Amino acid sequence: MSPDSLLSVCNLGKTFSVREGLRTRRLAVLADVSFEVERGEAVALVGASGSGKSTCARIITGLVAASAGQVHLRGTVQMIFQDPFASLNPVHTVGYHLVRPVIRHRKARGRAAVTARVHELLTSVGLMPAAEFAAKFPHQLSGGPRQRGARARALAVEPELIVADEPTSMLDASIRIGVLNLLRDLKEQRGIALLLITHDLASARYLADRTLTMEAGRIVDAPAEPLSASA
Ligand SMILES: Nc1ncnc2c1ncn2[C@@H]1O[C@H](COP(=O)(O)OP(=O)(O)O)[C@@H](O)[C@H]1O
Ligand SMILES: [Mg+2]
């Protein structure tokens, strides 16, 4: 692992066991995946649907165990999912979703300080007035604000690296650019490194310093056929 790298993925492999009737088939999804992300760097991982991008993200963030290889991390990583609604609990307010990580990661102590930190997070992603948004439930937010809420939650732990898995694919084109700008601000103003997972080459070009292409579970030098830029 080079001294500047925040994330180092070495020879990662993943095989799933898939049941087919009475048989179990082994499905190799990742093979020999290696790359690094340096401090403050934005790296895009692009590839067609099914090429293994999300599996790679889930292994990096500890949601799925690797079958082979290693992940080395320095610092805190936070993940932003494709569907921000699915990652928010419908019975809790937006504020509650932020209070938890702020307390757990000891970013503020005492009721007033925690509330102030939550409001600061909401304001930083453009959810204003913060007190009003803190009291809302996930279903009361439309796509754009919901993505902003997910982003505020990612920031609550003050991560060094954000792994964003298709962060704009569920959004209308009109909101998409706002979310991309927000991610770019995180990188440029706060120096947060970004692993952007996408099948959309345009957003990869917009945000990333460097692009890695995944094909059938492997990182390849160049895509065999161009990916659709509009998908
Ligand atoms: N939990 C799982 N069990 C079995 N197969 C899986 C599982 N998760 C993903 N896969 C399979 O792994 C392959 C890669 O999936 P994924 O990582 O989601 O790709 P991508 O994000 O690039 O679309 C697909 O063929 C998918 O069906
Ligand atoms: Mg995926």
PDB file of C-alpha atoms and ligand atoms in Angstrom:
ATOM      1  CA  MET A   1       0.000   0.000   0.000  1.00  0.00           C
ATOM      2  CA  SER A   2       1.540   3.312  -1.049  1.00  0.00           C
ATOM      3  CA  PRO A   3       1.874   5.896   1.749  1.00  0.00           C
ATOM      4  CA  ASP A   4      -0.637   8.268   0.121  1.00  0.00           C
ATOM      5  CA  SER A   5      -3.332   5.719  -0.493  1.00  0.00           C
ATOM      6  CA  LEU A   6      -6.485   5.684   1.553  1.00  0.00           C
ATOM      7  CA  LEU A   7      -7.888   2.529   0.044  1.00  0.00           C
ATOM      8  CA  SER A   8      -5.994  -0.376  -1.381  1.00  0.00           C
ATOM      9  CA  VAL A   9      -7.782  -3.322  -2.951  1.00  0.00           C
ATOM     10  CA  CYS A  10      -5.519  -6.323  -3.614  1.00  0.00           C
ATOM     11  CA  ASN A  11      -6.407  -9.304  -5.792  1.00  0.00           C
ATOM     12  CA  LEU A  12     -10.007  -9.252  -4.670  1.00  0.00           C
ATOM     13  CA  GLY A  13     -12.148 -12.218  -5.628  1.00  0.00           C
ATOM     14  CA  LYS A  14     -15.762 -13.085  -4.936  1.00  0.00           C
ATOM     15  CA  THR A  15     -17.714 -16.234  -5.661  1.00  0.00           C
ATOM     16  CA  PHE A  16     -21.377 -16.581  -4.786  1.00  0.00           C
ATOM     17  CA  SER A  17     -23.117 -19.896  -4.294  1.00  0.00           C
ATOM     18  CA  VAL A  18     -26.375 -19.822  -6.203  1.00  0.00           C
ATOM     19  CA  ARG A  19     -29.045 -22.463  -5.642  1.00  0.00           C
ATOM     20  CA  GLU A  20     -30.666 -23.853  -8.743  1.00  0.00           C
ATOM     21  CA  GLY A  21     -33.274 -26.373  -7.703  1.00  0.00           C
ATOM     22  CA  LEU A  22     -31.374 -29.055  -5.824  1.00  0.00           C
ATOM     23  CA  ARG A  23     -27.978 -28.001  -7.085  1.00  0.00           C
ATOM     24  CA  THR A  24     -25.701 -25.241  -5.929  1.00  0.00           C
ATOM     25  CA  ARG A  25     -23.764 -23.450  -8.615  1.00  0.00           C
ATOM     26  CA  ARG A  26     -20.663 -21.346  -7.947  1.00  0.00           C
ATOM     27  CA  LEU A  27     -20.845 -17.960  -9.599  1.00  0.00           C
ATOM     28  CA  ALA A  28     -17.524 -16.124  -9.931  1.00  0.00           C
ATOM     29  CA  VAL A  29     -18.340 -12.419  -9.776  1.00  0.00           C
ATOM     30  CA  LEU A  30     -14.969 -10.781  -9.082  1.00  0.00           C
ATOM     31  CA  ALA A  31     -11.510 -12.023 -10.037  1.00  0.00           C
ATOM     32  CA  ASP A  32      -8.159 -10.475  -9.210  1.00  0.00           C
ATOM     33  CA  VAL A  33      -9.406  -6.909  -8.743  1.00  0.00           C
ATOM     34  CA  SER A  34      -6.655  -4.537  -7.602  1.00  0.00           C
ATOM     35  CA  PHE A  35      -6.628  -0.743  -7.376  1.00  0.00           C
ATOM     36  CA  GLU A  36      -5.860   2.102  -4.997  1.00  0.00           C
ATOM     37  CA  VAL A  37      -7.537   5.372  -4.144  1.00  0.00           C
ATOM     38  CA  GLU A  38      -5.305   8.144  -2.838  1.00  0.00           C
ATOM     39  CA  ARG A  39      -6.213  10.796  -0.297  1.00  0.00           C
ATOM     40  CA  GLY A  40      -8.495  13.425  -1.869  1.00  0.00           C
ATOM     41  CA  GLU A  41      -8.691  11.591  -5.187  1.00  0.00           C
ATOM     42  CA  ALA A  42     -11.885  10.856  -7.124  1.00  0.00           C
ATOM     43  CA  VAL A  43     -11.833   7.512  -8.896  1.00  0.00           C
ATOM     44  CA  ALA A  44     -14.688   6.266 -11.045  1.00  0.00           C
ATOM     45  CA  LEU A  45     -15.385   2.566 -11.383  1.00  0.00           C
ATOM     46  CA  VAL A  46     -17.416   2.120 -14.543  1.00  0.00           C
ATOM     47  CA  GLY A  47     -18.781  -0.952 -16.230  1.00  0.00           C
ATOM     48  CA  ALA A  48     -21.911  -2.551 -17.596  1.00  0.00           C
ATOM     49  CA  SER A  49     -24.669  -3.785 -15.327  1.00  0.00           C
ATOM     50  CA  GLY A  50     -23.716  -7.113 -13.752  1.00  0.00           C
ATOM     51  CA  SER A  51     -19.965  -6.565 -14.129  1.00  0.00           C
ATOM     52  CA  GLY A  52     -19.443  -6.681 -10.344  1.00  0.00           C
ATOM     53  CA  LYS A  53     -19.230  -2.995  -9.353  1.00  0.00           C
ATOM     54  CA  SER A  54     -21.713  -3.119  -6.469  1.00  0.00           C
ATOM     55  CA  THR A  55     -20.203  -6.325  -5.120  1.00  0.00           C
ATOM     56  CA  CYS A  56     -16.836  -4.587  -5.089  1.00  0.00           C
ATOM     57  CA  ALA A  57     -18.354  -1.597  -3.209  1.00  0.00           C
ATOM     58  CA  ARG A  58     -20.040  -3.871  -0.683  1.00  0.00           C
ATOM     59  CA  ILE A  59     -16.798  -5.709   0.027  1.00  0.00           C
ATOM     60  CA  ILE A  60     -14.918  -2.409   0.485  1.00  0.00           C
ATOM     61  CA  THR A  61     -17.543  -1.131   2.936  1.00  0.00           C
ATOM     62  CA  GLY A  62     -17.661  -4.436   4.802  1.00  0.00           C
ATOM     63  CA  LEU A  63     -21.203  -5.443   3.862  1.00  0.00           C
ATOM     64  CA  VAL A  64     -20.063  -8.548   1.991  1.00  0.00           C
ATOM     65  CA  ALA A  65     -17.087 -10.803   2.755  1.00  0.00           C
ATOM     66  CA  ALA A  66     -14.460 -11.315   0.040  1.00  0.00           C
ATOM     67  CA  SER A  67     -13.673 -14.847  -1.167  1.00  0.00           C
ATOM     68  CA  ALA A  68     -10.072 -13.893  -1.947  1.00  0.00           C
ATOM     69  CA  GLY A  69      -7.737 -10.940  -1.606  1.00  0.00           C
ATOM     70  CA  GLN A  70      -7.641  -8.018   0.797  1.00  0.00           C
ATOM     71  CA  VAL A  71      -8.961  -4.540   1.379  1.00  0.00           C
ATOM     72  CA  HIS A  72      -6.764  -2.097   3.288  1.00  0.00           C
ATOM     73  CA  LEU A  73      -8.302   1.124   4.496  1.00  0.00           C
ATOM     74  CA  ARG A  74      -6.945   4.145   6.270  1.00  0.00           C
ATOM     75  CA  GLY A  75      -9.570   6.295   7.900  1.00  0.00           C
ATOM     76  CA  THR A  76     -13.331   6.259   7.807  1.00  0.00           C
ATOM     77  CA  VAL A  77     -15.399   5.187   4.813  1.00  0.00           C
ATOM     78  CA  GLN A  78     -19.009   5.961   4.239  1.00  0.00           C
ATOM     79  CA  MET A  79     -21.248   4.512   1.568  1.00  0.00           C
ATOM     80  CA  ILE A  80     -23.998   6.224  -0.407  1.00  0.00           C
ATOM     81  CA  PHE A  81     -26.397   3.831  -2.047  1.00  0.00           C
ATOM     82  CA  GLN A  82     -28.226   3.901  -5.337  1.00  0.00           C
ATOM     83  CA  ASP A  83     -31.610   4.211  -3.683  1.00  0.00           C
ATOM     84  CA  PRO A  84     -31.346   6.649  -0.779  1.00  0.00           C
ATOM     85  CA  PHE A  85     -34.874   5.812   0.303  1.00  0.00           C
ATOM     86  CA  ALA A  86     -33.975   2.181   0.924  1.00  0.00           C
ATOM     87  CA  SER A  87     -31.215   3.245   3.312  1.00  0.00           C
ATOM     88  CA  LEU A  88     -33.486   5.499   5.392  1.00  0.00           C
ATOM     89  CA  ASN A  89     -35.802   4.003   7.983  1.00  0.00           C
ATOM     90  CA  PRO A  90     -39.373   5.187   7.264  1.00  0.00           C
ATOM     91  CA  VAL A  91     -40.315   5.365  10.957  1.00  0.00           C
ATOM     92  CA  HIS A  92     -37.520   7.823  11.834  1.00  0.00           C
ATOM     93  CA  THR A  93     -37.110  11.501  11.010  1.00  0.00           C
ATOM     94  CA  VAL A  94     -34.270  12.844   8.909  1.00  0.00           C
ATOM     95  CA  GLY A  95     -32.813  14.375  12.083  1.00  0.00           C
ATOM     96  CA  TYR A  96     -32.795  11.023  13.871  1.00  0.00           C
ATOM     97  CA  HIS A  97     -30.787   9.478  11.029  1.00  0.00           C
ATOM     98  CA  LEU A  98     -28.108  12.117  11.632  1.00  0.00           C
ATOM     99  CA  VAL A  99     -28.159  12.151  15.442  1.00  0.00           C
ATOM    100  CA  ARG A 100     -27.209   8.485  15.587  1.00  0.00           C
ATOM    101  CA  PRO A 101     -23.913   8.659  13.651  1.00  0.00           C
ATOM    102  CA  VAL A 102     -22.967  11.999  15.241  1.00  0.00           C
ATOM    103  CA  ILE A 103     -23.250  10.427  18.702  1.00  0.00           C
ATOM    104  CA  ARG A 104     -21.807   7.059  17.749  1.00  0.00           C
ATOM    105  CA  HIS A 105     -18.726   8.579  16.167  1.00  0.00           C
ATOM    106  CA  ARG A 106     -18.420  11.135  19.001  1.00  0.00           C
ATOM    107  CA  LYS A 107     -18.580  14.159  16.723  1.00  0.00           C
ATOM    108  CA  ALA A 108     -20.522  16.173  19.333  1.00  0.00           C
ATOM    109  CA  ARG A 109     -21.467  15.759  23.009  1.00  0.00           C
ATOM    110  CA  GLY A 110     -24.560  16.996  24.765  1.00  0.00           C
ATOM    111  CA  ARG A 111     -28.022  17.594  23.369  1.00  0.00           C
ATOM    112  CA  ALA A 112     -27.480  21.167  22.200  1.00  0.00           C
ATOM    113  CA  ALA A 113     -24.146  20.386  20.507  1.00  0.00           C
ATOM    114  CA  VAL A 114     -25.602  17.325  18.740  1.00  0.00           C
ATOM    115  CA  THR A 115     -28.596  19.334  17.482  1.00  0.00           C
ATOM    116  CA  ALA A 116     -26.299  22.119  16.291  1.00  0.00           C
ATOM    117  CA  ARG A 117     -24.118  19.590  14.439  1.00  0.00           C
ATOM    118  CA  VAL A 118     -27.186  17.983  12.804  1.00  0.00           C
ATOM    119  CA  HIS A 119     -28.419  21.388  11.629  1.00  0.00           C
ATOM    120  CA  GLU A 120     -24.972  22.242  10.313  1.00  0.00           C
ATOM    121  CA  LEU A 121     -24.924  18.975   8.312  1.00  0.00           C
ATOM    122  CA  LEU A 122     -28.356  19.655   6.820  1.00  0.00           C
ATOM    123  CA  THR A 123     -27.392  23.211   5.926  1.00  0.00           C
ATOM    124  CA  SER A 124     -24.157  22.010   4.308  1.00  0.00           C
ATOM    125  CA  VAL A 125     -26.113  19.849   1.838  1.00  0.00           C
ATOM    126  CA  GLY A 126     -28.659  22.579   1.148  1.00  0.00           C
ATOM    127  CA  LEU A 127     -31.567  21.259   3.229  1.00  0.00           C
ATOM    128  CA  MET A 128     -32.774  24.551   4.713  1.00  0.00           C
ATOM    129  CA  PRO A 129     -34.289  25.589   7.023  1.00  0.00           C
ATOM    130  CA  ALA A 130     -32.436  22.776   8.795  1.00  0.00           C
ATOM    131  CA  ALA A 131     -34.831  22.462  11.755  1.00  0.00           C
ATOM    132  CA  GLU A 132     -37.733  21.959   9.378  1.00  0.00           C
ATOM    133  CA  PHE A 133     -35.965  19.246   7.371  1.00  0.00           C
ATOM    134  CA  ALA A 134     -34.731  17.515  10.539  1.00  0.00           C
ATOM    135  CA  ALA A 135     -38.361  16.977  11.590  1.00  0.00           C
ATOM    136  CA  LYS A 136     -39.450  15.448   8.262  1.00  0.00           C
ATOM    137  CA  PHE A 137     -39.848  11.735   7.590  1.00  0.00           C
ATOM    138  CA  PRO A 138     -38.184  10.134   4.535  1.00  0.00           C
ATOM    139  CA  HIS A 139     -41.482   9.783   2.641  1.00  0.00           C
ATOM    140  CA  GLN A 140     -42.003  13.542   2.921  1.00  0.00           C
ATOM    141  CA  LEU A 141     -38.919  14.198   0.800  1.00  0.00           C
ATOM    142  CA  SER A 142     -38.754  13.997  -2.983  1.00  0.00           C
ATOM    143  CA  GLY A 143     -35.810  12.445  -4.860  1.00  0.00           C
ATOM    144  CA  GLY A 144     -33.354  15.352  -4.724  1.00  0.00           C
ATOM    145  CA  PRO A 145     -33.796  16.254  -1.035  1.00  0.00           C
ATOM    146  CA  ARG A 146     -33.713  12.560  -0.149  1.00  0.00           C
ATOM    147  CA  GLN A 147     -30.332  12.188  -1.872  1.00  0.00           C
ATOM    148  CA  ARG A 148     -29.169  15.273   0.028  1.00  0.00           C
ATOM    149  CA  GLY A 149     -30.344  13.660   3.260  1.00  0.00           C
ATOM    150  CA  ALA A 150     -28.374  10.525   2.438  1.00  0.00           C
ATOM    151  CA  ARG A 151     -25.359  12.724   1.753  1.00  0.00           C
ATOM    152  CA  ALA A 152     -25.741  14.566   5.065  1.00  0.00           C
ATOM    153  CA  ARG A 153     -25.748  11.205   6.779  1.00  0.00           C
ATOM    154  CA  ALA A 154     -22.607  10.161   4.935  1.00  0.00           C
ATOM    155  CA  LEU A 155     -20.930  13.378   6.122  1.00  0.00           C
ATOM    156  CA  ALA A 156     -22.049  12.898   9.730  1.00  0.00           C
ATOM    157  CA  VAL A 157     -19.101  10.601  10.452  1.00  0.00           C
ATOM    158  CA  GLU A 158     -16.640  12.963   8.704  1.00  0.00           C
ATOM    159  CA  PRO A 159     -15.322  10.306   6.337  1.00  0.00           C
ATOM    160  CA  GLU A 160     -12.056  10.395   4.422  1.00  0.00           C
ATOM    161  CA  LEU A 161     -13.583   8.356   1.607  1.00  0.00           C
ATOM    162  CA  ILE A 162     -17.110   8.168   0.245  1.00  0.00           C
ATOM    163  CA  VAL A 163     -18.107   5.165  -1.843  1.00  0.00           C
ATOM    164  CA  ALA A 164     -21.091   6.228  -3.955  1.00  0.00           C
ATOM    165  CA  ASP A 165     -22.827   3.398  -5.810  1.00  0.00           C
ATOM    166  CA  GLU A 166     -24.821   4.804  -8.746  1.00  0.00           C
ATOM    167  CA  PRO A 167     -25.727   7.890  -6.701  1.00  0.00           C
ATOM    168  CA  THR A 168     -27.710   9.526  -9.495  1.00  0.00           C
ATOM    169  CA  SER A 169     -29.272   6.603 -11.358  1.00  0.00           C
ATOM    170  CA  MET A 170     -32.633   6.908  -9.584  1.00  0.00           C
ATOM    171  CA  LEU A 171     -32.851  10.664 -10.085  1.00  0.00           C
ATOM    172  CA  ASP A 172     -34.372  12.890 -12.728  1.00  0.00           C
ATOM    173  CA  ALA A 173     -31.913  14.551 -15.071  1.00  0.00           C
ATOM    174  CA  SER A 174     -32.777  17.923 -13.534  1.00  0.00           C
ATOM    175  CA  ILE A 175     -31.650  16.823 -10.065  1.00  0.00           C
ATOM    176  CA  ARG A 176     -28.717  14.728 -11.234  1.00  0.00           C
ATOM    177  CA  ILE A 177     -26.419  17.652 -11.934  1.00  0.00           C
ATOM    178  CA  GLY A 178     -27.066  19.082  -8.456  1.00  0.00           C
ATOM    179  CA  VAL A 179     -26.035  15.817  -6.836  1.00  0.00           C
ATOM    180  CA  LEU A 180     -22.904  15.608  -8.991  1.00  0.00           C
ATOM    181  CA  ASN A 181     -22.015  19.173  -7.997  1.00  0.00           C
ATOM    182  CA  LEU A 182     -22.531  18.314  -4.359  1.00  0.00           C
ATOM    183  CA  LEU A 183     -20.147  15.351  -4.648  1.00  0.00           C
ATOM    184  CA  ARG A 184     -17.620  17.536  -6.412  1.00  0.00           C
ATOM    185  CA  ASP A 185     -17.846  20.106  -3.605  1.00  0.00           C
ATOM    186  CA  LEU A 186     -17.172  17.396  -1.027  1.00  0.00           C
ATOM    187  CA  LYS A 187     -14.034  16.504  -2.890  1.00  0.00           C
ATOM    188  CA  GLU A 188     -12.812  19.994  -3.685  1.00  0.00           C
ATOM    189  CA  GLN A 189     -13.827  21.848  -0.511  1.00  0.00           C
ATOM    190  CA  ARG A 190     -13.397  19.124   2.084  1.00  0.00           C
ATOM    191  CA  GLY A 191     -10.771  16.980   0.398  1.00  0.00           C
ATOM    192  CA  ILE A 192     -12.869  13.839   0.719  1.00  0.00           C
ATOM    193  CA  ALA A 193     -11.795  11.033  -1.609  1.00  0.00           C
ATOM    194  CA  LEU A 194     -14.502   9.517  -3.755  1.00  0.00           C
ATOM    195  CA  LEU A 195     -15.014   6.112  -5.300  1.00  0.00           C
ATOM    196  CA  LEU A 196     -17.818   6.762  -7.757  1.00  0.00           C
ATOM    197  CA  ILE A 197     -19.474   3.646  -9.097  1.00  0.00           C
ATOM    198  CA  THR A 198     -21.499   4.229 -12.205  1.00  0.00           C
ATOM    199  CA  HIS A 199     -22.479   2.915 -15.598  1.00  0.00           C
ATOM    200  CA  ASP A 200     -22.765   6.522 -16.760  1.00  0.00           C
ATOM    201  CA  LEU A 201     -19.558   7.659 -18.463  1.00  0.00           C
ATOM    202  CA  ALA A 202     -20.655  11.304 -18.483  1.00  0.00           C
ATOM    203  CA  SER A 203     -20.804  11.548 -14.689  1.00  0.00           C
ATOM    204  CA  ALA A 204     -17.538   9.613 -14.418  1.00  0.00           C
ATOM    205  CA  ARG A 205     -15.872  12.157 -16.696  1.00  0.00           C
ATOM    206  CA  TYR A 206     -17.427  15.024 -14.795  1.00  0.00           C
ATOM    207  CA  LEU A 207     -16.242  13.953 -11.350  1.00  0.00           C
ATOM    208  CA  ALA A 208     -13.320  11.611 -11.592  1.00  0.00           C
ATOM    209  CA  ASP A 209      -9.597  12.224 -11.772  1.00  0.00           C
ATOM    210  CA  ARG A 210      -9.205   8.665 -13.028  1.00  0.00           C
ATOM    211  CA  THR A 211     -11.511   5.997 -14.411  1.00  0.00           C
ATOM    212  CA  LEU A 212     -11.264   2.241 -13.952  1.00  0.00           C
ATOM    213  CA  THR A 213     -13.296  -0.013 -16.202  1.00  0.00           C
ATOM    214  CA  MET A 214     -14.749  -3.276 -14.977  1.00  0.00           C
ATOM    215  CA  GLU A 215     -15.765  -6.066 -17.293  1.00  0.00           C
ATOM    216  CA  ALA A 216     -17.123  -9.392 -16.100  1.00  0.00           C
ATOM    217  CA  GLY A 217     -15.528  -9.023 -12.669  1.00  0.00           C
ATOM    218  CA  ARG A 218     -12.127  -7.785 -13.786  1.00  0.00           C
ATOM    219  CA  ILE A 219     -10.517  -4.390 -14.186  1.00  0.00           C
ATOM    220  CA  VAL A 220      -9.597  -4.006 -17.856  1.00  0.00           C
ATOM    221  CA  ASP A 221      -7.383  -1.466 -19.581  1.00  0.00           C
ATOM    222  CA  ALA A 222     -10.044  -0.262 -21.986  1.00  0.00           C
ATOM    223  CA  PRO A 223     -13.635  -1.292 -22.543  1.00  0.00           C
ATOM    224  CA  ALA A 224     -14.159  -3.796 -25.355  1.00  0.00           C
ATOM    225  CA  GLU A 225     -17.134  -1.789 -26.554  1.00  0.00           C
ATOM    226  CA  PRO A 226     -18.108   1.731 -25.599  1.00  0.00           C
ATOM    227  CA  LEU A 227     -20.627   2.052 -22.800  1.00  0.00           C
ATOM    228  CA  SER A 228     -23.685   4.155 -23.388  1.00  0.00           C
ATOM    229  CA  ALA A 229     -23.090   7.660 -22.111  1.00  0.00           C
ATOM    230  CA  SER A 230     -26.786   8.265 -21.543  1.00  0.00           C
ATOM    231  CA  ALA A 231     -27.790   5.081 -19.696  1.00  0.00           C
TER     232      ALA A 231
HETATM  233  N1  LIG B   1     -25.850 -11.994  -3.171  1.00  0.00           N
HETATM  234  C1  LIG B   1     -25.683 -12.465  -4.403  1.00  0.00           C
HETATM  235  N2  LIG B   1     -25.874 -13.774  -4.673  1.00  0.00           N
HETATM  236  C2  LIG B   1     -25.682 -14.265  -5.916  1.00  0.00           C
HETATM  237  N3  LIG B   1     -25.279 -13.522  -6.972  1.00  0.00           N
HETATM  238  C3  LIG B   1     -25.079 -12.215  -6.765  1.00  0.00           C
HETATM  239  C4  LIG B   1     -25.266 -11.609  -5.482  1.00  0.00           C
HETATM  240  N4  LIG B   1     -24.969 -10.281  -5.592  1.00  0.00           N
HETATM  241  C5  LIG B   1     -24.641 -10.083  -6.869  1.00  0.00           C
HETATM  242  N5  LIG B   1     -24.710 -11.220  -7.592  1.00  0.00           N
HETATM  243  C6  LIG B   1     -24.373 -11.390  -9.002  1.00  0.00           C
HETATM  244  O1  LIG B   1     -23.089 -10.882  -9.198  1.00  0.00           O
HETATM  245  C7  LIG B   1     -22.976 -10.251 -10.475  1.00  0.00           C
HETATM  246  C8  LIG B   1     -22.456  -8.844 -10.298  1.00  0.00           C
HETATM  247  O2  LIG B   1     -23.451  -8.078  -9.614  1.00  0.00           O
HETATM  248  P1  LIG B   1     -23.194  -6.590  -9.147  1.00  0.00           P
HETATM  249  O3  LIG B   1     -21.974  -6.542  -8.311  1.00  0.00           O
HETATM  250  O4  LIG B   1     -24.452  -6.105  -8.539  1.00  0.00           O
HETATM  251  O5  LIG B   1     -22.909  -5.856 -10.537  1.00  0.00           O
HETATM  252  P2  LIG B   1     -23.086  -4.328 -10.969  1.00  0.00           P
HETATM  253  O6  LIG B   1     -23.180  -3.484  -9.734  1.00  0.00           O
HETATM  254  O7  LIG B   1     -21.881  -4.036 -11.792  1.00  0.00           O
HETATM  255  O8  LIG B   1     -24.341  -4.254 -11.783  1.00  0.00           O
HETATM  256  C9  LIG B   1     -24.350 -10.347 -11.112  1.00  0.00           C
HETATM  257  O9  LIG B   1     -24.341 -11.437 -11.978  1.00  0.00           O
HETATM  258  C10 LIG B   1     -25.249 -10.580  -9.929  1.00  0.00           C
HETATM  259  O10 LIG B   1     -26.393 -11.278 -10.315  1.00  0.00           O
HETATM  260 MG    MG B   2     -24.683  -2.122  -9.091  1.00  0.00          MG
END
